[in-house]
Amino acid sequence: MPRPKSGPKGGSPFWPLRQSRGAMVALHRYIGLVLAPLLVVIGLTGSISVFRTELDRMLNPDLWTTQSPNRHLPLSVLTAAIAKAHPDQPLIALEYRPAPGGTLHAYLTPALTPSGQSRPDEIFLDPGDAHELGGRVAEGCCLNRRVLIPFIYRLHFSLAAGTTGLWIVGITALIWTLDCLNGLLLTLPPVTPPWRKGFWRGWEPAWQIASPKNALRLFFDLHRAFGLWLWILLLGMAISGVALALGPQIFQPVVRTLFPVAPPASEIPLPGGPHILKPDEAEALAGRDAQERGWQARPAAVMLTHTPERALFYLFSDTGQIPAGFGSPLITIALDTGATVQASVPPEGKLGDLILQLQDPFHSGRLAGMTGRILVCASGVVTALLSVTGVLIWDRKRRARRRAQLKKPRPALRGTASEKD
C-alpha cells in the first residue's frame, strides 16, 4: 500500500487545517462581524464594572462615606428601622458591616409612588444610628452620577434589557467561547502540524507585532498577538460569561452531567426543636456554622426571602469587602424552623462543585486579588480591541477587493459601430 505523500514544506495530509482553513476563516470573520458591537459594549462595560464599587464611591461620596463611627447596631435593630421607614417595601438584602468610614447598604422591594414614579429601592444608612443618608432607583437610567455605575454594570451583564438581555449576553458568550477555540487554531501554521519539526518556528510570528508596512498589517498583528497573549483569560471570561448569564439554563446542567458533584446537603435542624428566629439569632447560627468550618470572619451581609422565610448570609468579612480567592461562605438559615438549609465554604465538594464555584471569582477577578481584577479589566479592553481590529481588517480587505475589481479590464463588446457599418 503506498504511503501518503507529505504536503508542501514538510506538511502532513492529516493536518486538518490544510483542508478546512478557508471555512474556519470565513466562520471567524462573520461571527466576529455579528458579535463585534455586543463584544465592544460587554468588554468595555466589564472593564469598568471590575471597579464599580470604587468608582461609585468616587461619584457618590455622600452615599458611600460617613464620618460617624460604626456602632455595630444589632441586625434586628437595622431591619426594624428599615421596615419602619419603608413599610410597603420589604427588605431584600442588607450589607451591614462596612469598612471604617463606610455606610450600610440595603436593597428594598421595588415600588411606585401614587403618581407612578419609581421609589428609591437602594438606600444607604449611617452606621452610627441607622438614619437614611439617601437612596436611588437601583435600575435607574442612565447617565447622571447617581445611577451611572449601576447602569453600566447592568449594561454589562444584561444589556439593561432584563431577562431578554441575559439570554442575548449568554448566547453571545457561548458563541464567543467556540470562536475563541476557532481563533486559536487559525493562528497555528496552516501546513506544518504540531508533531512535525518546524512547527514552533512557524507559530512564533503569530505572537509578535512586527514593524507595520501598512495599516492592514498593523491591525492584523494586533488582532492576532493580543488574542494569543490573553487567550486563556479571554476563553475563561467567555465560559464564565455563559455560567453567570445562563447558569441554571445551560451551564449548571452541563457541568453536573459531565463532572461529579456532591449530593445536596440535608437540612440541619436547630437543637431544641423548630421555632421562629429573629435576624440576630439567625446571624449567630450562621456565624457559628462558619467558624466550625474554619472561617473566622463574622457575617456582614444577608439576603432575605419569603414563603419560605430564609436568611442567606452571603458575605463573611470584617472589612466589608469580598475576600480574594473563591470568595465567602454561603449559609442559609430557615427563619421559620431554625434549620441550616445550606452551608458551604468554597472551595469544597467534588470537581463539578469546584468548577461551579470558580466561575464568579474568575469572572470578577477576585480569584487573584487586585492582580486578578487588573487582568480582568485589561481583558475587557482587549476584547473590544479584538472586535474593532477584526472589523477594520474585514473593511480594509473588502475595499482592496473592490479596487482590484475596478482595475480589471472590461471585456471588449462584440460588434462595434464601425464593424456593423
Short mmCIF file of C-alpha atoms in Angstrom, two decimals:
data_model
loop_
_atom_site.label_atom_id
_atom_site.label_comp_id
_atom_site.label_asym_id
_atom_site.label_seq_id
_atom_site.Cartn_x
_atom_site.Cartn_y
_atom_site.Cartn_z
CA MET A 1 0.00 0.00 0.00
CA PRO A 2 1.59 3.33 -1.00
CA ARG A 3 2.41 5.81 1.75
CA PRO A 4 0.50 9.12 1.69
CA LYS A 5 2.53 11.97 0.29
CA SER A 6 3.65 14.71 2.60
CA GLY A 7 2.33 18.18 1.99
CA PRO A 8 4.49 21.12 0.99
CA LYS A 9 7.25 22.26 3.29
CA GLY A 10 7.05 19.17 5.44
CA GLY A 11 3.30 19.39 5.91
CA SER A 12 1.06 16.43 6.58
CA PRO A 13 -2.13 15.45 4.73
CA PHE A 14 -3.59 14.55 8.13
CA TRP A 15 -3.32 18.12 9.46
CA PRO A 16 -6.95 19.30 9.21
CA LEU A 17 -6.09 22.99 8.93
CA ARG A 18 -4.88 22.38 5.39
CA GLN A 19 -8.33 21.46 4.13
CA SER A 20 -10.60 23.42 6.47
CA ARG A 21 -8.76 26.71 6.92
CA GLY A 22 -10.86 28.59 4.37
CA ALA A 23 -14.11 27.62 6.05
CA MET A 24 -12.68 28.41 9.50
CA VAL A 25 -11.54 31.87 8.37
CA ALA A 26 -14.99 32.62 6.93
CA LEU A 27 -16.68 31.42 10.13
CA HIS A 28 -14.36 33.54 12.29
CA ARG A 29 -14.92 36.58 10.09
CA TYR A 30 -18.71 36.52 10.06
CA ILE A 31 -19.09 35.56 13.71
CA GLY A 32 -16.81 38.47 14.54
CA LEU A 33 -18.81 40.90 12.42
CA VAL A 34 -22.09 39.85 14.05
CA LEU A 35 -20.77 39.84 17.62
CA ALA A 36 -18.47 42.87 17.39
CA PRO A 37 -20.97 45.52 18.58
CA LEU A 38 -22.06 43.35 21.52
CA LEU A 39 -18.50 42.42 22.50
CA VAL A 40 -17.37 46.05 22.42
CA VAL A 41 -20.19 47.02 24.79
CA ILE A 42 -19.78 43.97 27.03
CA GLY A 43 -15.98 44.25 27.10
CA LEU A 44 -15.73 47.95 27.93
CA THR A 45 -18.56 47.93 30.47
CA GLY A 46 -17.00 44.84 32.04
CA SER A 47 -13.67 46.65 32.45
CA ILE A 48 -15.46 49.45 34.27
CA SER A 49 -17.56 47.04 36.34
CA VAL A 50 -14.48 45.37 37.83
CA PHE A 51 -14.00 48.53 39.91
CA ARG A 52 -17.65 49.57 40.09
CA THR A 53 -17.77 49.95 43.89
CA GLU A 54 -14.70 52.18 43.95
CA LEU A 55 -15.97 54.27 41.02
CA ASP A 56 -19.46 54.57 42.50
CA ARG A 57 -17.94 55.73 45.77
CA MET A 58 -15.98 58.42 43.94
CA LEU A 59 -19.09 59.68 42.14
CA ASN A 60 -21.39 59.47 45.17
CA PRO A 61 -19.33 60.02 48.33
CA ASP A 62 -22.39 61.31 50.19
CA LEU A 63 -23.95 57.85 49.89
CA TRP A 64 -20.90 55.69 50.46
CA THR A 65 -18.90 57.54 53.12
CA THR A 66 -19.61 58.97 56.56
CA GLN A 67 -17.78 60.50 59.50
CA SER A 68 -19.91 58.62 62.02
CA PRO A 69 -18.29 55.74 63.90
CA ASN A 70 -19.77 52.32 63.33
CA ARG A 71 -21.72 51.32 66.44
CA HIS A 72 -22.35 47.83 65.04
CA LEU A 73 -26.07 48.03 65.70
CA PRO A 74 -27.75 44.63 66.03
CA LEU A 75 -29.16 43.21 62.82
CA SER A 76 -32.66 43.18 64.31
CA VAL A 77 -32.42 46.92 65.06
CA LEU A 78 -31.32 47.66 61.50
CA THR A 79 -34.05 45.58 59.86
CA ALA A 80 -36.67 47.10 62.15
CA ALA A 81 -35.52 50.65 61.32
CA ILE A 82 -35.71 49.94 57.59
CA ALA A 83 -39.14 48.33 57.93
CA LYS A 84 -40.43 51.36 59.86
CA ALA A 85 -39.15 53.84 57.26
CA HIS A 86 -40.32 51.76 54.28
CA PRO A 87 -43.33 49.73 55.45
CA ASP A 88 -44.51 48.90 51.91
CA GLN A 89 -41.07 47.92 50.58
CA PRO A 90 -39.85 44.72 52.26
CA LEU A 91 -36.10 44.41 52.72
CA ILE A 92 -34.35 42.17 50.19
CA ALA A 93 -30.66 42.47 51.10
CA LEU A 94 -28.54 44.36 53.59
CA GLU A 95 -24.76 44.82 53.78
CA TYR A 96 -24.37 45.81 57.42
CA ARG A 97 -20.69 45.52 58.36
CA PRO A 98 -18.90 48.18 56.28
CA ALA A 99 -15.26 49.17 56.34
CA PRO A 100 -14.32 52.14 58.60
CA GLY A 101 -15.85 55.28 57.15
CA GLY A 102 -18.31 53.28 55.06
CA THR A 103 -22.11 53.17 55.16
CA LEU A 104 -24.76 50.47 55.38
CA HIS A 105 -26.18 49.43 52.02
CA ALA A 106 -29.68 47.98 51.54
CA TYR A 107 -31.92 46.85 48.69
CA LEU A 108 -35.70 47.08 49.03
CA THR A 109 -38.57 45.65 47.02
CA PRO A 110 -39.29 47.99 44.06
CA ALA A 111 -42.45 50.10 44.40
CA LEU A 112 -44.18 53.06 42.75
CA THR A 113 -45.37 56.39 44.11
CA PRO A 114 -49.06 57.36 43.73
CA SER A 115 -48.08 59.32 40.62
CA GLY A 116 -46.47 56.25 39.06
CA GLN A 117 -42.81 57.14 39.67
CA SER A 118 -40.33 54.56 40.91
CA ARG A 119 -39.46 54.88 44.57
CA PRO A 120 -35.84 54.55 45.67
CA ASP A 121 -35.17 50.87 46.31
CA GLU A 122 -31.44 51.10 47.03
CA ILE A 123 -30.77 53.02 50.22
CA PHE A 124 -27.72 53.95 52.30
CA LEU A 125 -27.77 54.19 56.09
CA ASP A 126 -25.49 55.76 58.66
CA PRO A 127 -23.79 53.02 60.75
CA GLY A 128 -23.99 55.19 63.85
CA ASP A 129 -27.75 55.44 64.27
CA ALA A 130 -29.21 53.84 61.09
CA HIS A 131 -30.67 57.08 59.77
CA GLU A 132 -31.05 57.20 56.00
CA LEU A 133 -28.39 59.14 54.09
CA GLY A 134 -30.01 58.86 50.67
CA GLY A 135 -31.25 56.48 48.07
CA ARG A 136 -31.72 55.82 44.38
CA VAL A 137 -33.61 53.56 42.00
CA ALA A 138 -31.38 50.50 41.63
CA GLU A 139 -32.25 50.07 37.95
CA GLY A 140 -32.32 53.76 37.16
CA CYS A 141 -31.24 55.18 33.85
CA CYS A 142 -28.88 56.40 32.61
CA LEU A 143 -26.01 58.92 32.72
CA ASN A 144 -26.43 61.03 35.87
CA ARG A 145 -23.87 60.36 38.57
CA ARG A 146 -26.33 58.71 40.95
CA VAL A 147 -27.10 55.77 38.68
CA LEU A 148 -24.26 55.81 36.13
CA ILE A 149 -22.16 52.95 37.54
CA PRO A 150 -25.12 50.63 38.32
CA PHE A 151 -26.41 51.32 34.81
CA ILE A 152 -23.04 50.44 33.26
CA TYR A 153 -22.96 47.22 35.28
CA ARG A 154 -26.49 46.37 34.11
CA LEU A 155 -25.41 47.01 30.52
CA HIS A 156 -22.56 44.55 31.05
CA PHE A 157 -24.49 41.57 32.35
CA SER A 158 -27.86 42.03 30.61
CA LEU A 159 -27.57 44.95 28.15
CA ALA A 160 -30.03 46.68 30.54
CA ALA A 161 -32.75 44.56 28.90
CA GLY A 162 -33.81 42.22 31.71
CA THR A 163 -34.26 38.52 31.01
CA THR A 164 -34.08 39.00 27.25
CA GLY A 165 -30.75 40.75 27.65
CA LEU A 166 -29.43 37.94 29.85
CA TRP A 167 -30.21 35.43 27.09
CA ILE A 168 -28.54 37.62 24.47
CA VAL A 169 -25.41 38.02 26.61
CA GLY A 170 -25.34 34.30 27.47
CA ILE A 171 -25.69 33.16 23.85
CA THR A 172 -23.08 35.73 22.80
CA ALA A 173 -20.69 34.32 25.42
CA LEU A 174 -21.39 30.76 24.24
CA ILE A 175 -20.65 31.61 20.59
CA TRP A 176 -17.61 33.61 21.69
CA THR A 177 -16.32 30.54 23.57
CA LEU A 178 -16.43 28.45 20.40
CA ASP A 179 -14.93 31.27 18.35
CA CYS A 180 -12.03 31.57 20.81
CA LEU A 181 -11.13 27.97 20.00
CA ASN A 182 -11.51 28.59 16.27
CA GLY A 183 -9.39 31.74 16.51
CA LEU A 184 -6.58 29.87 18.27
CA LEU A 185 -6.49 27.22 15.55
CA LEU A 186 -6.26 29.92 12.89
CA THR A 187 -3.03 31.25 14.44
CA LEU A 188 -1.32 27.87 14.00
CA PRO A 189 0.84 27.17 10.94
CA PRO A 190 -1.60 26.08 8.23
CA VAL A 191 0.71 23.43 6.78
CA THR A 192 3.04 22.14 9.50
CA PRO A 193 1.28 20.15 12.26
CA PRO A 194 2.46 20.29 15.89
CA TRP A 195 4.15 16.89 15.67
CA ARG A 196 6.43 18.00 12.82
CA LYS A 197 9.76 19.78 13.09
CA GLY A 198 9.46 23.48 12.46
CA PHE A 199 6.00 23.92 13.99
CA TRP A 200 7.13 26.26 16.77
CA ARG A 201 9.27 28.27 14.37
CA GLY A 202 6.24 28.68 12.15
CA TRP A 203 4.00 29.70 15.04
CA GLU A 204 6.40 32.24 16.57
CA PRO A 205 5.50 35.16 14.24
CA ALA A 206 1.87 34.92 15.36
CA TRP A 207 2.91 36.11 18.83
CA GLN A 208 4.71 39.20 17.56
CA ILE A 209 3.75 42.67 16.37
CA ALA A 210 6.12 43.43 13.51
CA SER A 211 7.00 46.85 12.16
CA PRO A 212 3.88 47.50 10.11
CA LYS A 213 4.17 48.21 6.40
CA ASN A 214 0.59 49.42 6.27
CA ALA A 215 -2.48 49.82 8.47
CA LEU A 216 -3.92 46.45 7.48
CA ARG A 217 -0.79 44.64 8.65
CA LEU A 218 -0.82 46.53 11.96
CA PHE A 219 -4.47 45.68 12.59
CA PHE A 220 -3.81 42.02 11.76
CA ASP A 221 -0.77 41.76 14.06
CA LEU A 222 -2.63 43.47 16.92
CA HIS A 223 -5.64 41.21 16.44
CA ARG A 224 -3.62 38.00 16.38
CA ALA A 225 -0.96 38.79 19.01
CA PHE A 226 -3.27 40.25 21.66
CA GLY A 227 -5.65 37.34 21.15
CA LEU A 228 -2.81 34.88 21.78
CA TRP A 229 -1.26 36.68 24.75
CA LEU A 230 -4.52 36.71 26.68
CA TRP A 231 -6.15 33.68 25.09
CA ILE A 232 -6.53 31.66 28.30
CA LEU A 233 -8.02 34.64 30.11
CA LEU A 234 -10.38 35.50 27.24
CA LEU A 235 -11.58 31.91 26.95
CA GLY A 236 -12.17 31.79 30.70
CA MET A 237 -14.13 35.05 30.57
CA ALA A 238 -16.30 33.68 27.78
CA ILE A 239 -17.02 30.42 29.62
CA SER A 240 -17.74 32.18 32.91
CA GLY A 241 -19.96 34.61 31.00
CA VAL A 242 -22.12 31.67 29.98
CA ALA A 243 -22.13 30.44 33.58
CA LEU A 244 -23.24 33.76 35.03
CA ALA A 245 -25.82 34.66 32.37
CA LEU A 246 -27.32 31.22 31.71
CA GLY A 247 -26.19 29.15 34.70
CA PRO A 248 -29.42 27.30 35.56
CA GLN A 249 -30.46 27.01 31.92
CA ILE A 250 -27.22 25.75 30.31
CA PHE A 251 -24.01 25.81 32.34
CA GLN A 252 -25.03 24.04 35.53
CA PRO A 253 -26.85 21.12 33.81
CA VAL A 254 -23.85 20.56 31.51
CA VAL A 255 -21.36 20.61 34.40
CA ARG A 256 -23.49 18.28 36.51
CA THR A 257 -23.78 15.89 33.56
CA LEU A 258 -20.08 15.82 32.71
CA PHE A 259 -18.46 16.07 36.15
CA PRO A 260 -19.12 14.56 39.58
CA VAL A 261 -20.88 16.80 42.11
CA ALA A 262 -21.57 16.29 45.80
CA PRO A 263 -25.15 15.38 46.75
CA PRO A 264 -27.17 18.25 48.22
CA ALA A 265 -26.69 18.59 51.96
CA SER A 266 -29.60 17.72 54.20
CA GLU A 267 -31.08 20.34 56.47
CA ILE A 268 -29.50 20.54 59.91
CA PRO A 269 -32.28 21.06 62.47
CA LEU A 270 -31.90 23.55 65.29
CA PRO A 271 -31.33 21.90 68.70
CA GLY A 272 -34.39 22.15 70.89
CA GLY A 273 -36.90 21.89 68.07
CA PRO A 274 -38.15 24.35 65.48
CA HIS A 275 -39.10 27.88 66.42
CA ILE A 276 -39.27 31.28 64.69
CA LEU A 277 -35.91 33.02 64.63
CA LYS A 278 -35.12 36.70 64.87
CA PRO A 279 -32.48 38.06 62.47
CA ASP A 280 -29.91 38.23 65.30
CA GLU A 281 -30.46 34.57 66.17
CA ALA A 282 -30.07 33.55 62.52
CA GLU A 283 -26.88 35.61 62.28
CA ALA A 284 -25.44 33.89 65.37
CA LEU A 285 -26.22 30.45 63.94
CA ALA A 286 -24.61 31.33 60.61
CA GLY A 287 -21.52 32.74 62.32
CA ARG A 288 -21.15 29.64 64.49
CA ASP A 289 -21.55 27.36 61.48
CA ALA A 290 -18.86 29.28 59.56
CA GLN A 291 -16.46 29.08 62.49
CA GLU A 292 -16.96 25.34 62.74
CA ARG A 293 -15.89 25.15 59.10
CA GLY A 294 -12.72 27.17 59.75
CA TRP A 295 -13.94 30.64 58.73
CA GLN A 296 -13.33 33.26 61.43
CA ALA A 297 -14.82 36.42 59.88
CA ARG A 298 -18.32 37.42 61.02
CA PRO A 299 -21.41 37.64 58.81
CA ALA A 300 -21.54 41.00 57.03
CA ALA A 301 -24.45 40.75 54.57
CA VAL A 302 -27.80 38.99 54.43
CA MET A 303 -30.41 38.33 51.77
CA LEU A 304 -33.98 37.75 52.90
CA THR A 305 -36.65 35.77 51.08
CA HIS A 306 -40.24 34.98 51.95
CA THR A 307 -42.54 31.97 51.53
CA PRO A 308 -40.49 30.22 52.76
CA GLU A 309 -38.73 32.52 55.20
CA ARG A 310 -34.99 32.30 54.58
CA ALA A 311 -31.93 34.34 55.55
CA LEU A 312 -28.94 33.80 53.25
CA PHE A 313 -25.72 35.14 54.77
CA TYR A 314 -23.54 35.59 51.68
CA LEU A 315 -20.65 37.74 52.91
CA PHE A 316 -18.46 36.89 55.89
CA SER A 317 -15.95 39.71 56.24
CA ASP A 318 -14.67 42.05 58.94
CA THR A 319 -13.74 44.68 56.32
CA GLY A 320 -16.96 44.77 54.31
CA GLN A 321 -15.04 43.57 51.23
CA ILE A 322 -15.47 40.27 49.39
CA PRO A 323 -12.34 38.25 50.17
CA ALA A 324 -9.97 37.15 47.43
CA GLY A 325 -9.87 33.54 46.27
CA PHE A 326 -13.08 31.56 45.95
CA GLY A 327 -14.98 34.13 47.97
CA SER A 328 -17.11 33.89 51.06
CA PRO A 329 -19.14 31.14 52.72
CA LEU A 330 -22.82 30.82 51.84
CA ILE A 331 -25.01 29.85 54.77
CA THR A 332 -28.80 29.85 54.62
CA ILE A 333 -30.91 29.69 57.77
CA ALA A 334 -34.63 28.84 57.71
CA LEU A 335 -36.24 31.52 59.87
CA ASP A 336 -39.45 29.52 60.27
CA THR A 337 -37.76 26.38 61.61
CA GLY A 338 -34.23 27.38 62.60
CA ALA A 339 -32.71 24.72 60.35
CA THR A 340 -29.50 25.30 58.41
CA VAL A 341 -30.66 24.81 54.83
CA GLN A 342 -27.35 25.43 53.09
CA ALA A 343 -23.79 25.73 54.36
CA SER A 344 -20.68 25.81 52.21
CA VAL A 345 -17.23 27.34 52.39
CA PRO A 346 -15.77 27.32 48.84
CA PRO A 347 -13.71 25.67 47.59
CA GLU A 348 -15.28 22.42 48.65
CA GLY A 349 -17.01 19.43 47.12
CA LYS A 350 -16.18 17.39 44.05
CA LEU A 351 -14.77 18.54 40.70
CA GLY A 352 -18.13 19.71 39.37
CA ASP A 353 -18.74 21.76 42.52
CA LEU A 354 -15.32 23.41 42.20
CA ILE A 355 -15.99 24.30 38.56
CA LEU A 356 -19.29 25.92 39.52
CA GLN A 357 -17.75 27.78 42.47
CA LEU A 358 -14.88 29.05 40.29
CA GLN A 359 -16.93 30.99 37.74
CA ASP A 360 -17.91 34.15 39.64
CA PRO A 361 -14.49 34.70 41.34
CA PHE A 362 -12.76 34.18 37.99
CA HIS A 363 -15.06 36.49 36.03
CA SER A 364 -14.79 39.28 38.61
CA GLY A 365 -11.01 38.86 39.03
CA ARG A 366 -11.32 38.33 42.78
CA LEU A 367 -9.78 34.88 42.43
CA ALA A 368 -6.31 36.52 42.29
CA GLY A 369 -6.98 39.65 44.34
CA MET A 370 -6.05 43.04 42.90
CA THR A 371 -3.80 41.45 40.27
CA GLY A 372 -6.72 39.39 39.03
CA ARG A 373 -9.02 42.40 38.91
CA ILE A 374 -6.48 44.34 36.83
CA LEU A 375 -6.10 41.43 34.43
CA VAL A 376 -9.87 41.09 34.04
CA CYS A 377 -10.13 44.84 33.47
CA ALA A 378 -7.47 44.52 30.74
CA SER A 379 -9.29 41.56 29.18
CA GLY A 380 -12.37 43.71 28.64
CA VAL A 381 -10.32 46.33 26.80
CA VAL A 382 -8.61 43.62 24.72
CA THR A 383 -11.99 42.09 23.86
CA ALA A 384 -13.11 45.44 22.48
CA LEU A 385 -9.76 45.85 20.68
CA LEU A 386 -10.06 42.43 19.02
CA SER A 387 -13.60 43.24 17.89
CA VAL A 388 -12.65 46.63 16.43
CA THR A 389 -9.49 45.39 14.70
CA GLY A 390 -11.40 42.44 13.30
CA VAL A 391 -13.93 44.77 11.70
CA LEU A 392 -11.15 47.04 10.39
CA ILE A 393 -9.33 44.06 8.83
CA TRP A 394 -12.52 42.98 7.08
CA ASP A 395 -13.23 46.52 5.88
CA ARG A 396 -9.68 47.04 4.52
CA LYS A 397 -9.78 43.72 2.64
CA ARG A 398 -13.23 44.49 1.27
CA ARG A 399 -12.02 47.84 -0.08
CA ALA A 400 -8.95 46.19 -1.60
CA ARG A 401 -11.10 43.64 -3.40
CA ARG A 402 -13.32 46.41 -4.78
CA ARG A 403 -10.32 48.37 -6.06
CA ALA A 404 -8.94 45.23 -7.70
CA GLN A 405 -12.25 44.60 -9.45
CA LEU A 406 -12.38 48.18 -10.74
CA LYS A 407 -8.86 47.85 -12.20
CA LYS A 408 -9.72 44.72 -14.18
CA PRO A 409 -10.00 45.47 -17.95
CA ARG A 410 -13.53 45.23 -19.21
CA PRO A 411 -14.13 42.67 -21.98
CA ALA A 412 -14.46 44.14 -25.45
CA LEU A 413 -18.02 44.40 -26.72
CA ARG A 414 -18.85 42.37 -29.81
CA GLY A 415 -19.93 44.18 -32.89
CA THR A 416 -18.76 47.78 -32.55
CA ALA A 417 -20.38 50.52 -34.58
CA SER A 418 -17.59 50.52 -37.20
CA GLU A 419 -17.80 46.75 -37.65
CA LYS A 420 -21.55 46.96 -38.21
CA ASP A 421 -21.04 49.62 -40.89
#
